[in-house]
Coordinates of C-alpha atoms in Angstrom, one line a residue:
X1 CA -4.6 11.5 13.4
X2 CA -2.6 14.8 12.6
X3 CA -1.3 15.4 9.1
X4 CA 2.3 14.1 8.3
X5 CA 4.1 16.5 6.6
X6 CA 7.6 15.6 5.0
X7 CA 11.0 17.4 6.4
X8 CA 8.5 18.4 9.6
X9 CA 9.0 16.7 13.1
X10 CA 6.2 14.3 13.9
X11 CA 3.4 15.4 15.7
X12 CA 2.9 14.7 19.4
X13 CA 0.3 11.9 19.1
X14 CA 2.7 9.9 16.7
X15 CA 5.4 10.1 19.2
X16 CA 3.9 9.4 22.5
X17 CA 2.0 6.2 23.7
X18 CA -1.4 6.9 22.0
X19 CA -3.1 3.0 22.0
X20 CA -6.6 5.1 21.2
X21 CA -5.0 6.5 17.9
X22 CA -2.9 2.9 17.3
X23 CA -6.2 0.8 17.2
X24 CA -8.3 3.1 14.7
X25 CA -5.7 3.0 12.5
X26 CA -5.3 -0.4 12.3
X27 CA -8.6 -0.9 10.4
X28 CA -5.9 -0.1 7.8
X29 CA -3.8 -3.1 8.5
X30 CA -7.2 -5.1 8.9
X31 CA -8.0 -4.4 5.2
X32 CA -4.6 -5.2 4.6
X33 CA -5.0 -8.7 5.7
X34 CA -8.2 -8.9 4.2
X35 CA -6.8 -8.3 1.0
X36 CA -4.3 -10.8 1.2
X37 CA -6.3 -13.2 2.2
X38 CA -8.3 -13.0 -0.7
X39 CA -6.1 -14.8 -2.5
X40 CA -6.3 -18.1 -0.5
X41 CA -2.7 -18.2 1.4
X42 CA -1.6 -17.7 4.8
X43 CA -0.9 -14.1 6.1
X44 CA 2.1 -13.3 8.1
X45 CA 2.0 -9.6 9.2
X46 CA 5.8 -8.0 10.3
X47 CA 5.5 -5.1 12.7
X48 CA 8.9 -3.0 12.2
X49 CA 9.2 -2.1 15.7
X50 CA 11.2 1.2 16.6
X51 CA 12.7 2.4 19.8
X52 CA 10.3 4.7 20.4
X53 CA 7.5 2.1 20.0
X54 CA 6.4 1.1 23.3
X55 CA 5.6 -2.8 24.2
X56 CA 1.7 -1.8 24.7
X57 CA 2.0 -0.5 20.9
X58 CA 3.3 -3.2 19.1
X59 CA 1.6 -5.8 21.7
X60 CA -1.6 -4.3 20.4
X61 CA -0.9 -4.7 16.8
X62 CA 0.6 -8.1 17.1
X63 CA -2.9 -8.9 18.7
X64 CA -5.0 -7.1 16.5
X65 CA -3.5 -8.4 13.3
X66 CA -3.9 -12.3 14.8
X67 CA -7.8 -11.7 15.8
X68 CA -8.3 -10.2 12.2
X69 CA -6.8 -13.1 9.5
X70 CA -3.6 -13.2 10.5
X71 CA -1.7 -16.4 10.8
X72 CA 0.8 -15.0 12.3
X73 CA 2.7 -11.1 13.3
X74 CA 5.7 -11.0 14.2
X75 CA 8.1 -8.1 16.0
X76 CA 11.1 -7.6 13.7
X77 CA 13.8 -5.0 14.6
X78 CA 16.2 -5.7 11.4
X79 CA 16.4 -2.0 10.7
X80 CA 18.9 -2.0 13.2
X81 CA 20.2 -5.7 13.9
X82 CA 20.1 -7.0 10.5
X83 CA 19.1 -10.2 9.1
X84 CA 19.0 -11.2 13.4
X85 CA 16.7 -8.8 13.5
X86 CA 14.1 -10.8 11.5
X87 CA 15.0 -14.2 12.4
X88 CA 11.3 -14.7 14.1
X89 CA 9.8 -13.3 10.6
X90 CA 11.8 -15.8 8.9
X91 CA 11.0 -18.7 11.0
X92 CA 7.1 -17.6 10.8
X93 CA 7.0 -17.4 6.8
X94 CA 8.5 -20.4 7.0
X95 CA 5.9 -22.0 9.2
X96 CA 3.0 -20.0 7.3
X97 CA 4.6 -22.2 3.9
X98 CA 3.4 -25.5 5.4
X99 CA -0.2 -23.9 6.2
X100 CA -2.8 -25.3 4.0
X101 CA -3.2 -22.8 0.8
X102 CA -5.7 -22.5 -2.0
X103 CA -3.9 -19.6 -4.0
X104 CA -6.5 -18.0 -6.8
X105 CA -6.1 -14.9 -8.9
X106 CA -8.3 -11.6 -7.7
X107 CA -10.2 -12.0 -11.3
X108 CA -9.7 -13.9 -14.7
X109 CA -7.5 -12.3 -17.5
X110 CA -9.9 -12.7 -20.0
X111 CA -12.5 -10.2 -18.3
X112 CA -13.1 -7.6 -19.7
X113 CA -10.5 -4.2 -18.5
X114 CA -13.4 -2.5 -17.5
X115 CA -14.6 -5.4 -14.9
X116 CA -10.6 -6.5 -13.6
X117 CA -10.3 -2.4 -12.8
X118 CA -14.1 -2.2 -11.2
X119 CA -13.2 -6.0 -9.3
X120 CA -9.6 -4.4 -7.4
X121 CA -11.3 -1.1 -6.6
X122 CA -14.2 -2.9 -5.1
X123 CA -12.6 -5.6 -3.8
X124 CA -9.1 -4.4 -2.8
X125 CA -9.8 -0.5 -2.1
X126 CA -13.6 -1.1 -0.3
X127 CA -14.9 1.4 -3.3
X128 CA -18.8 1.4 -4.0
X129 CA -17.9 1.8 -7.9
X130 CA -16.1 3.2 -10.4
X131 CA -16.1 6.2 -13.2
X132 CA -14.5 5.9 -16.1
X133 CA -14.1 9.1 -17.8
X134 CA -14.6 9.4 -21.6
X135 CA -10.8 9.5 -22.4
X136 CA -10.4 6.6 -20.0
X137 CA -12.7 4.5 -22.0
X138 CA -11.8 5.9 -25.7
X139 CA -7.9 4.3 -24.6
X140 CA -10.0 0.6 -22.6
X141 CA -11.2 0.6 -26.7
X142 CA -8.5 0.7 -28.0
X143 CA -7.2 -1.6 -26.7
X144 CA -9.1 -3.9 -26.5
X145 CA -9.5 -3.1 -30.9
X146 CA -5.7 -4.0 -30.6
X147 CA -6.0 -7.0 -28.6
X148 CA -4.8 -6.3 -25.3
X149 CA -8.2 -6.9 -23.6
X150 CA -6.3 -9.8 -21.5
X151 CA -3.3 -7.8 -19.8
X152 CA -3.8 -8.0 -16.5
X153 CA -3.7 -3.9 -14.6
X154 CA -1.4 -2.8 -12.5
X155 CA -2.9 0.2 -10.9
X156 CA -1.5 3.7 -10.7
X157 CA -2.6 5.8 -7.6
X158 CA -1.8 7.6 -4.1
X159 CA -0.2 5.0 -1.5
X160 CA -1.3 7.4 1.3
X161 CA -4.9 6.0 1.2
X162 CA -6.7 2.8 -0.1
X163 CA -8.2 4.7 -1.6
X164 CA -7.3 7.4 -4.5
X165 CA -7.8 10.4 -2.5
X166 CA -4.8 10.7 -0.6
X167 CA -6.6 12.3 2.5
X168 CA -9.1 9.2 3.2
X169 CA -7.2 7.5 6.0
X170 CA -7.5 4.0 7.7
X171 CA -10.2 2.2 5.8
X172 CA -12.6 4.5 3.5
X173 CA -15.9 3.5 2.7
X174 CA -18.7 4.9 0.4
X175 CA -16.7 6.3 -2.6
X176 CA -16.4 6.3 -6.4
X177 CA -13.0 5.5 -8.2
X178 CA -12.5 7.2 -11.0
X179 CA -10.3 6.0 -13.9
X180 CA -8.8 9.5 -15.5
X181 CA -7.1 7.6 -18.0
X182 CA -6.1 3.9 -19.0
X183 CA -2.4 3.7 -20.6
X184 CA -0.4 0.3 -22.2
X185 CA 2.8 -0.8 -21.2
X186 CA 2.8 -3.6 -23.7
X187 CA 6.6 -4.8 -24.0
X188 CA 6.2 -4.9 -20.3
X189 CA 2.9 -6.8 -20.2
X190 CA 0.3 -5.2 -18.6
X191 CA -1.9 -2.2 -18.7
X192 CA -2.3 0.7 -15.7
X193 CA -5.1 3.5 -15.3
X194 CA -4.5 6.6 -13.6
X195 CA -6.9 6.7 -10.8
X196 CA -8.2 10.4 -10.3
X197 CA -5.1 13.2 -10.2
X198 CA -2.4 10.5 -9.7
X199 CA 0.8 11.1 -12.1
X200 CA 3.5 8.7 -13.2
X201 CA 6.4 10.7 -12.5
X202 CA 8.6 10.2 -9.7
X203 CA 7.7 12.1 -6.8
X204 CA 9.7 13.9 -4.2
X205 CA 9.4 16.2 -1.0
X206 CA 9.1 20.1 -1.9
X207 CA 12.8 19.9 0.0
X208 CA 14.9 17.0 -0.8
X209 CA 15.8 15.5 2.2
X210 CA 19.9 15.8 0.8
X211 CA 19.7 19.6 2.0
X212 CA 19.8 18.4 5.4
X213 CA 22.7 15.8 4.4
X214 CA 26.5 17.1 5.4
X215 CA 29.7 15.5 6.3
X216 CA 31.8 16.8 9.4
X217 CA 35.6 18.0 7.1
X218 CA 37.2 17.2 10.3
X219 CA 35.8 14.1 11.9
X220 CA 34.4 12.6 8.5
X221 CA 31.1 11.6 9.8
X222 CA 28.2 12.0 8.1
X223 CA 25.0 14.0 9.3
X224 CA 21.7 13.9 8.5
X225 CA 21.2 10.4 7.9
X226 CA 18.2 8.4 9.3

């Protein structure tokens, strides 16, 4: 579909019945539920449905997430009825809880860093592989020379793709990961590579969203807010 660009209205297709556009992005959500499922429990998918959504939309995903893993998927509207709102999600977790399970771990701690990061970007991402630049694997040893081989990663890249490239939509397929550097957060317990130009500070829009933020001096209402 059309870039999404912060601050900037939506485009048309995003905001008009578009079930053609709705479907090919849920091999997204299809991944999603694949992933989950990997670990061996029930799957309950919650659509936060909008008033501009249309019933085809949301009837669509519901379906699709069902014929694709899902136990369940459920049409929540607690952004603006509260915890009502999400009474049906509630009841459906609570359903998906008395499902048989067989929960398991995506690898075993005691791999080696090299194989846990090259299992969740095959596995989780869909990635053919992995590159680990030479800085990368100077840090993977030495770590593992200081005993930290067994932390388990937490990985740190784009949420715009599953992939690290931020312009790979819906469910890539045929690329290379590669790990730009491996860093230790040992007091915290774990350690997180940087997966191609990913950064760990905290991002925001070009134009903070506050600029368009005011209050009314005579009424007191507030502006702005979503």
């Amino acid at each position: 579909g059309p870039t999404v660009t912060a601050g900037v209205p939506l485009p048309k297709a995003y905001v008009e019945e578009n079930l053609e556009l709705l479907e090919k992005g849920c091999a997204n959500l299809r991944k999603q539920i694949e992933n989950a499922n990997k670990f061996g429990v029930p799957v309950v998918v919650a659509i936060n449905s909008f008033v501009t959504d249309t019933p085809a939309e949301v009837e669509l995903v519901k379906s699709f997430a069902k014929q694709n893993g899902a136990y369940d998927a459920v049409i929540c509207s607690h952004w603006a009825k509260g915890g009502q709102g999400a009474a049906d999600l509630a009841s459906a977790v609570e359903a998906a809880t008395s499902q048989p399970s067989n929960f398991k771990f995506l690898y075993d701690v005691k791999s080696s860093i090299e194989e846990k990061i090259e299992t969740i970007c095959k596995e989780i991402y869909g990635a053919d592989g992995i590159e680990i630049l030479p800085l990368a694997q100077e840090q993977i040893n030495r770590y593992k020379n200081q005993g930290f081989n067994d932390l388990p990663i937490c990985m740190a890249k784009t949420h715009l793709s599953l992939s690290h490239d931020p312009t790979k939509k819906g469910e890539p397929k045929g690329f290379v990961v590669p790990i730009r550097e491996v860093r230790a957060s040992i007091g915290a317990g774990f350690i997180y590579p940087l997966l191609g130009t990913m950064t760990t500070m905290p991002g925001l829009p070009t134009r903070p969203c506050f600029y368009d933020i005011d209050i009314d001096p005579e009424t007191e209402e507030i502006v702005g807010l979503s």
